[in-house]
mmCIF file of C-alpha atoms in Angstrom:
data_model
loop_
_atom_site.group_PDB
_atom_site.id
_atom_site.type_symbol
_atom_site.label_atom_id
_atom_site.label_comp_id
_atom_site.label_asym_id
_atom_site.label_seq_id
_atom_site.Cartn_x
_atom_site.Cartn_y
_atom_site.Cartn_z
ATOM 1 C CA MET A 1 3.168 2.633 -19.316
ATOM 2 C CA THR A 2 6.494 1.761 -17.733
ATOM 3 C CA ALA A 3 7.452 1.788 -14.062
ATOM 4 C CA LYS A 4 9.056 5.209 -14.654
ATOM 5 C CA THR A 5 5.797 6.871 -15.703
ATOM 6 C CA ARG A 6 2.475 7.302 -13.948
ATOM 7 C CA GLU A 7 -0.864 8.032 -15.589
ATOM 8 C CA CYS A 8 -3.386 10.303 -13.900
ATOM 9 C CA LEU A 9 -6.585 8.280 -13.489
ATOM 10 C CA TRP A 10 -8.696 11.441 -13.700
ATOM 11 C CA CYS A 11 -7.452 13.080 -16.906
ATOM 12 C CA GLY A 12 -5.025 10.548 -18.429
ATOM 13 C CA MET A 13 -2.000 12.850 -18.317
ATOM 14 C CA ILE A 14 1.295 10.905 -18.216
ATOM 15 C CA SER A 15 3.780 11.970 -15.541
ATOM 16 C CA THR A 16 7.403 10.889 -15.344
ATOM 17 C CA GLN A 17 7.433 11.162 -11.554
ATOM 18 C CA ILE A 18 7.256 7.899 -9.644
ATOM 19 C CA PRO A 19 6.383 7.643 -5.977
ATOM 20 C CA GLY A 20 9.044 7.069 -3.384
ATOM 21 C CA ASP A 21 8.416 4.905 -0.367
ATOM 22 C CA ILE A 22 4.946 4.983 1.119
ATOM 23 C CA VAL A 23 6.293 6.902 4.119
ATOM 24 C CA ASP A 24 6.911 9.784 1.679
ATOM 25 C CA ARG A 25 3.235 10.037 0.761
ATOM 26 C CA HIS A 26 2.761 13.478 2.298
ATOM 27 C CA PRO A 27 4.833 15.586 -0.153
ATOM 28 C CA GLU A 28 2.764 14.156 -2.994
ATOM 29 C CA PRO A 29 2.881 15.977 -6.348
ATOM 30 C CA VAL A 30 -0.266 16.830 -8.261
ATOM 31 C CA CYS A 31 -1.125 16.322 -11.908
ATOM 32 C CA SER A 32 -0.025 19.334 -13.947
ATOM 33 C CA LYS A 33 -3.222 19.157 -15.995
ATOM 34 C CA CYS A 34 -6.023 18.567 -13.446
ATOM 35 C CA ASP A 35 -4.386 19.214 -10.022
ATOM 36 C CA SER A 36 -5.323 15.746 -8.726
ATOM 37 C CA PRO A 37 -2.841 14.020 -6.403
ATOM 38 C CA LEU A 38 -0.755 11.653 -8.504
ATOM 39 C CA TRP A 39 0.253 8.911 -6.112
ATOM 40 C CA SER A 40 -2.865 8.382 -4.028
ATOM 41 C CA GLN A 41 -5.233 7.811 -6.946
ATOM 42 C CA SER A 42 -6.894 4.416 -6.749
ATOM 43 C CA ASP A 43 -8.576 2.159 -9.254
ATOM 44 C CA GLY A 44 -10.288 0.233 -6.431
ATOM 45 C CA SER A 45 -8.272 -2.958 -6.908
ATOM 46 C CA THR A 46 -6.563 -5.139 -4.312
ATOM 47 C CA VAL A 47 -3.049 -6.601 -4.372
ATOM 48 C CA THR A 48 -2.701 -9.859 -2.399
ATOM 49 C CA VAL A 49 0.619 -11.009 -0.917
ATOM 50 C CA ASP A 50 1.249 -14.077 1.251
ATOM 51 C CA ILE A 51 3.955 -13.262 3.799
ATOM 52 C CA ALA A 52 3.514 -16.206 6.168
ATOM 53 C CA HIS A 53 3.492 -19.569 4.444
ATOM 54 C CA GLN A 54 7.040 -20.253 3.245
ATOM 55 C CA ARG A 55 8.432 -20.853 6.752
ATOM 56 C CA GLU A 56 9.317 -17.181 7.251
ATOM 57 C CA THR A 57 10.546 -15.916 10.574
ATOM 58 C CA VAL A 58 8.739 -12.908 12.023
ATOM 59 C CA SER A 59 11.590 -10.668 10.857
ATOM 60 C CA GLN A 60 11.472 -12.076 7.316
ATOM 61 C CA ALA A 61 7.688 -11.688 7.208
ATOM 62 C CA LEU A 62 7.928 -8.058 8.339
ATOM 63 C CA ASP A 63 10.489 -7.425 5.573
ATOM 64 C CA LYS A 64 8.100 -9.002 3.058
ATOM 65 C CA PHE A 65 5.292 -6.844 4.457
ATOM 66 C CA SER A 66 7.366 -3.667 4.064
ATOM 67 C CA ASN A 67 8.355 -4.623 0.508
ATOM 68 C CA ALA A 68 4.756 -5.472 -0.424
ATOM 69 C CA LEU A 69 3.507 -2.178 0.994
ATOM 70 C CA ASN A 70 6.084 -0.150 -0.937
ATOM 71 C CA SER A 71 5.594 -2.140 -4.165
ATOM 72 C CA SER A 72 1.834 -1.688 -4.000
ATOM 73 C CA TRP A 73 2.300 2.039 -3.423
ATOM 74 C CA GLN A 74 4.926 2.543 -6.141
ATOM 75 C CA PHE A 75 3.852 0.245 -8.943
ATOM 76 C CA SER A 76 0.080 -0.027 -8.814
ATOM 77 C CA HIS A 77 -3.044 2.065 -8.398
ATOM 78 C CA ALA A 78 -4.487 -0.462 -5.929
ATOM 79 C CA GLU A 79 -6.619 0.852 -3.098
ATOM 80 C CA TYR A 80 -5.940 -2.152 -0.855
ATOM 81 C CA LEU A 81 -3.142 -4.526 0.019
ATOM 82 C CA ARG A 82 -4.373 -7.899 1.319
ATOM 83 C CA LEU A 83 -1.771 -9.602 3.475
ATOM 84 C CA VAL A 84 -2.035 -13.312 4.171
ATOM 85 C CA VAL A 85 -0.484 -13.425 7.639
ATOM 86 C CA GLY A 86 -1.577 -16.712 9.184
ATOM 87 C CA GLY A 87 -2.863 -16.901 12.724
ATOM 88 C CA GLY A 88 0.246 -16.712 14.889
ATOM 89 C CA LEU A 89 3.225 -14.538 15.722
ATOM 90 C CA ILE A 90 3.507 -13.051 12.233
ATOM 91 C CA ARG A 91 -0.091 -11.870 12.417
ATOM 92 C CA ASP A 92 0.512 -10.254 15.795
ATOM 93 C CA ALA A 93 3.671 -8.491 14.588
ATOM 94 C CA VAL A 94 1.987 -7.225 11.406
ATOM 95 C CA LEU A 95 -1.009 -5.903 13.364
ATOM 96 C CA ALA A 96 1.326 -4.075 15.760
ATOM 97 C CA GLU A 97 3.188 -2.535 12.823
ATOM 98 C CA LEU A 98 -0.093 -1.541 11.167
ATOM 99 C CA PHE A 99 -1.320 0.195 14.327
ATOM 100 C CA PHE A 100 1.906 2.210 14.287
ATOM 101 C CA LEU A 101 1.731 2.995 10.542
ATOM 102 C CA ARG A 102 -1.898 4.092 10.835
ATOM 103 C CA SER A 103 -1.046 6.425 13.730
ATOM 104 C CA LYS A 104 1.662 8.038 11.553
ATOM 105 C CA GLY A 105 -0.686 8.380 8.558
ATOM 106 C CA THR A 106 1.399 6.025 6.410
ATOM 107 C CA VAL A 107 -1.540 3.666 5.831
ATOM 108 C CA LEU A 108 -5.102 4.947 5.835
ATOM 109 C CA ASP A 109 -6.720 2.017 7.660
ATOM 110 C CA PHE A 110 -6.720 -1.744 8.029
ATOM 111 C CA THR A 111 -9.185 -4.469 8.942
ATOM 112 C CA GLU A 112 -8.839 -8.140 9.725
ATOM 113 C CA GLU A 113 -10.702 -10.019 7.003
ATOM 114 C CA ASN A 114 -10.388 -13.192 9.035
ATOM 115 C CA ARG A 115 -7.858 -14.735 11.408
ATOM 116 C CA GLY A 116 -5.290 -15.211 8.647
ATOM 117 C CA ALA A 117 -5.685 -12.154 6.403
ATOM 118 C CA VAL A 118 -5.485 -8.400 6.883
ATOM 119 C CA LEU A 119 -6.805 -5.822 4.426
ATOM 120 C CA VAL A 120 -4.713 -2.625 4.415
ATOM 121 C CA ARG A 121 -6.094 0.525 2.805
ATOM 122 C CA ILE A 122 -3.260 2.477 1.216
ATOM 123 C CA ARG A 123 -5.211 4.882 -1.008
ATOM 124 C CA PRO A 124 -8.600 6.592 -0.845
ATOM 125 C CA ALA A 125 -11.350 5.334 -3.136
ATOM 126 C CA LEU A 126 -12.100 7.189 -6.360
ATOM 127 C CA LEU A 127 -15.111 9.397 -6.015
#
């Protein structure tokens, strides 16, 4: 399967539609065979991205966070995105952004795994 196709996890039907940015999750198409939502299907996996340990500024880390969120949404079926954020200003900025994104419905939820990592739920679990 290429990045230009998406397989329905429920019935296996191949779709040529790819998701846009995660903020566009609401007009989500459904599988033409089984009527399941195509982009929010999850295989229960977790994508991990370190956004805080290459001497990033807060702005650079937030850009990495945004890119990681969109990449996880567009190119995987992962349920979670684990962000390694460290314990300082980057962590605080990411948590503030996540509060905002959760209030808009862009991300489903998030939890702090520990002081340096945040687990962001981007898709519902498979039933």
